[in-house]
Coordinates of N, CA, C and O in Angstrom, one line a residue:
M1 N 7.9 -1.9 0.3 CA 7.7 -0.5 0.3 C 7.9 0.0 1.8 O 7.4 -0.6 2.7
Q2 N 8.6 1.1 1.9 CA 8.8 1.6 3.3 C 8.3 3.1 3.3 O 8.5 3.8 2.4
I3 N 7.6 3.4 4.4 CA 7.1 4.7 4.6 C 7.6 5.1 6.0 O 7.9 4.3 6.9
R4 N 7.6 6.4 6.3 CA 8.0 6.9 7.6 C 6.8 7.3 8.4 O 5.9 8.1 7.8
C5 N 6.7 6.9 9.6 CA 5.6 7.3 10.5 C 5.6 8.8 10.7 O 6.6 9.4 11.0
Q6 N 4.4 9.4 10.6 CA 4.3 10.8 10.8 C 4.3 11.2 12.2 O 4.7 12.4 12.5
R7 N 4.1 10.3 13.1 CA 4.1 10.7 14.5 C 5.4 10.4 15.2 O 6.0 11.3 15.8
C8 N 5.9 9.2 15.1 CA 7.2 8.8 15.8 C 8.4 8.8 14.9 O 9.5 8.7 15.4
G9 N 8.3 8.8 13.6 CA 9.4 8.8 12.7 C 10.0 7.4 12.4 O 11.0 7.3 11.7
G10 N 9.3 6.4 12.9 CA 9.7 5.0 12.7 C 9.4 4.5 11.3 O 8.6 5.1 10.6
N11 N 10.0 3.5 10.9 CA 9.8 2.9 9.5 C 8.6 2.0 9.6 O 8.4 1.2 10.5
V12 N 7.7 2.1 8.6 CA 6.6 1.2 8.4 C 6.8 0.4 7.1 O 6.9 1.0 6.0
N13 N 7.1 -0.9 7.2 CA 7.3 -1.7 6.1 C 6.0 -2.4 5.6 O 5.3 -3.0 6.4
M14 N 5.8 -2.3 4.3 CA 4.6 -2.9 3.7 C 5.1 -4.0 2.8 O 5.9 -3.7 1.8
R15 N 4.7 -5.2 3.0 CA 5.1 -6.3 2.2 C 4.2 -6.3 0.9 O 3.2 -5.7 0.8
N16 N 4.7 -7.1 -0.1 CA 3.9 -7.2 -1.3 C 2.5 -7.7 -1.1 O 1.6 -7.2 -1.8
E17 N 2.3 -8.6 -0.2 CA 1.0 -9.2 0.0 C 0.1 -8.1 0.6 O -1.1 -8.0 0.2
E18 N 0.6 -7.2 1.5 CA -0.2 -6.2 2.0 C -0.5 -5.1 1.0 O -1.6 -4.6 1.0
I19 N 0.4 -4.8 0.1 CA 0.2 -3.9 -1.0 C -0.9 -4.4 -1.9 O -1.8 -3.6 -2.3
T20 N -0.8 -5.6 -2.3 CA -1.9 -6.2 -3.1 C -3.2 -6.2 -2.4 O -4.2 -5.9 -3.1
F21 N -3.3 -6.6 -1.2 CA -4.5 -6.5 -0.4 C -5.1 -5.1 -0.4 O -6.3 -4.9 -0.6
A22 N -4.2 -4.1 -0.1 CA -4.7 -2.7 0.0 C -5.2 -2.2 -1.4 O -6.3 -1.6 -1.4
L23 N -4.6 -2.6 -2.5 CA -5.1 -2.2 -3.8 C -6.5 -2.8 -4.1 O -7.4 -2.2 -4.6
E24 N -6.6 -4.1 -3.7 CA -7.9 -4.8 -4.0 C -9.0 -4.1 -3.1 O -10.1 -3.9 -3.5
A25 N -8.7 -3.8 -1.8 CA -9.7 -3.2 -0.9 C -10.1 -1.8 -1.4 O -11.2 -1.5 -1.4
L26 N -9.1 -1.1 -1.9 CA -9.4 0.3 -2.4 C -10.2 0.2 -3.7 O -11.1 1.1 -3.9
K27 N -10.0 -0.8 -4.5 CA -10.7 -0.9 -5.7 C -12.2 -1.3 -5.4 O -13.1 -0.7 -6.1
E28 N -12.4 -2.1 -4.4 CA -13.8 -2.5 -4.1 C -14.5 -1.3 -3.4 O -15.7 -1.1 -3.7
S29 N -13.8 -0.6 -2.6 CA -14.5 0.5 -1.8 C -14.5 1.8 -2.5 O -15.3 2.7 -2.2
G30 N -13.7 2.0 -3.5 CA -13.6 3.2 -4.2 C -12.8 4.3 -3.5 O -12.9 5.5 -3.7
G31 N -12.0 3.8 -2.5 CA -11.2 4.8 -1.7 C -10.0 5.4 -2.4 O -9.6 4.9 -3.5
R32 N -9.4 6.4 -1.8 CA -8.3 7.1 -2.4 C -7.0 6.9 -1.6 O -5.9 7.3 -2.0
H33 N -7.1 6.3 -0.4 CA -5.9 6.1 0.4 C -6.1 4.8 1.3 O -7.2 4.4 1.6
Y34 N -5.0 4.3 1.8 CA -5.0 3.1 2.7 C -4.3 3.6 4.0 O -3.3 4.3 4.0
D35 N -4.8 3.1 5.1 CA -4.2 3.5 6.4 C -3.3 2.3 6.8 O -3.7 1.3 7.2
A36 N -2.0 2.7 6.8 CA -1.0 1.7 7.3 C -0.6 2.1 8.7 O -0.3 3.2 9.0
R37 N -0.7 1.1 9.6 CA -0.4 1.4 11.0 C 1.0 1.2 11.3 O 1.7 0.2 10.9
C38 N 1.6 2.1 12.1 CA 2.9 2.0 12.6 C 3.0 0.9 13.6 O 2.2 0.9 14.6
P39 N 4.0 0.0 13.5 CA 4.1 -1.0 14.6 C 4.6 -0.5 15.9 O 4.3 -1.2 16.9
S40 N 5.2 0.6 15.9 CA 5.7 1.2 17.2 C 4.6 1.9 18.0 O 4.4 1.7 19.2
C41 N 4.0 2.9 17.4 CA 3.1 3.8 18.1 C 1.6 3.6 17.7 O 0.7 4.2 18.2
R42 N 1.3 2.7 16.7 CA 0.0 2.4 16.2 C -0.7 3.5 15.6 O -1.9 3.6 15.4
H43 N 0.0 4.5 15.1 CA -0.6 5.7 14.4 C -0.9 5.3 13.0 O -0.2 4.5 12.4
S44 N -2.1 5.7 12.5 CA -2.5 5.4 11.1 C -1.8 6.4 10.2 O -2.0 7.6 10.3
N45 N -1.1 5.9 9.2 CA -0.4 6.7 8.2 C -1.1 6.5 6.9 O -1.3 5.4 6.4
R46 N -1.5 7.6 6.2 CA -2.2 7.5 5.0 C -1.2 7.3 3.8 O -0.2 8.0 3.7
V47 N -1.5 6.2 3.0 CA -0.8 5.9 1.8 C -1.7 6.1 0.7 O -2.7 5.4 0.6
S48 N -1.3 6.9 -0.3 CA -2.2 7.2 -1.4 C -2.3 6.0 -2.4 O -1.4 5.2 -2.5
L49 N -3.4 6.0 -3.1 CA -3.6 5.0 -4.1 C -2.5 5.0 -5.2 O -2.0 3.9 -5.6
E50 N -2.0 6.2 -5.5 CA -0.9 6.3 -6.5 C 0.4 5.7 -6.0 O 1.1 5.0 -6.7
Q51 N 0.7 5.9 -4.7 CA 1.9 5.3 -4.1 C 1.8 3.8 -4.1 O 2.8 3.1 -4.4
L52 N 0.6 3.3 -3.8 CA 0.5 1.8 -3.8 C 0.6 1.2 -5.2 O 1.2 0.2 -5.4
Q53 N 0.1 1.9 -6.2 CA 0.2 1.4 -7.6 C 1.6 1.4 -8.1 O 2.0 0.5 -8.8
R54 N 2.4 2.4 -7.7 CA 3.8 2.4 -8.1 C 4.6 1.3 -7.4 O 5.5 0.8 -8.0
A55 N 4.2 1.0 -6.2 CA 5.0 -0.1 -5.4 C 4.4 -1.5 -5.6 O 5.0 -2.4 -5.1
A56 N 3.3 -1.6 -6.4 CA 2.7 -2.9 -6.6 C 3.7 -3.9 -7.2 O 4.4 -3.5 -8.1
P57 N 3.6 -5.1 -6.8 CA 4.5 -6.1 -7.4 C 4.1 -6.4 -8.8 O 2.9 -6.4 -9.2
R58 N 5.1 -6.5 -9.7 CA 4.9 -6.8 -11.1 C 4.8 -8.3 -11.4 O 5.5 -9.1 -10.7
P59 N 4.0 -8.7 -12.4 CA 3.9 -10.1 -12.7 C 5.3 -10.6 -13.3 O 6.0 -9.8 -13.8
P60 N 5.6 -11.9 -13.1 CA 6.8 -12.4 -13.7 C 6.8 -12.1 -15.2 O 5.8 -11.9 -15.9
A61 N 8.0 -12.1 -15.8 CA 8.2 -11.7 -17.2 C 7.4 -12.6 -18.2 O 7.0 -12.1 -19.2
G62 N 7.2 -13.9 -17.9 CA 6.5 -14.8 -18.8 C 5.0 -14.6 -18.8 O 4.3 -15.0 -19.7
E63 N 4.4 -13.9 -17.8 CA 3.0 -13.7 -17.7 C 2.6 -12.4 -18.2 O 3.4 -11.4 -18.1
E64 N 1.4 -12.3 -18.7 CA 0.9 -11.0 -19.2 C 0.2 -10.3 -18.1 O -0.4 -10.9 -17.1
A65 N 0.1 -9.0 -18.2 CA -0.7 -8.2 -17.2 C -2.2 -8.5 -17.4 O -2.6 -8.7 -18.5
P66 N -3.0 -8.5 -16.3 CA -4.4 -8.7 -16.5 C -5.0 -7.6 -17.4 O -4.6 -6.5 -17.4
K67 N -6.0 -8.0 -18.1 CA -6.7 -7.0 -19.0 C -7.4 -6.0 -18.1 O -7.9 -6.3 -17.1
G68 N -7.4 -4.8 -18.6 CA -8.0 -3.7 -17.9 C -7.0 -2.9 -17.1 O -7.3 -1.8 -16.6
A69 N -5.8 -3.5 -16.9 CA -4.7 -2.7 -16.2 C -4.1 -1.8 -17.2 O -3.7 -2.1 -18.3
A70 N -3.9 -0.5 -16.7 CA -3.3 0.5 -17.6 C -2.0 0.8 -17.2 O -1.5 0.8 -16.1

């Protein structure tokens, strides 16, 4: 997933591992957004829960989705 930094305009790349971590952390804390830091200027960019859910890695075709996932 790529987002654009709001301060410097640089690209912020989020790997699948970071997206999974962010979703788990938001689920535990009940938060609505994750702060992704720009590697160039260190500015925190807000990424909404909905954006993270859309970009979340999907399980392989042979595996079923965990129960409770909608």
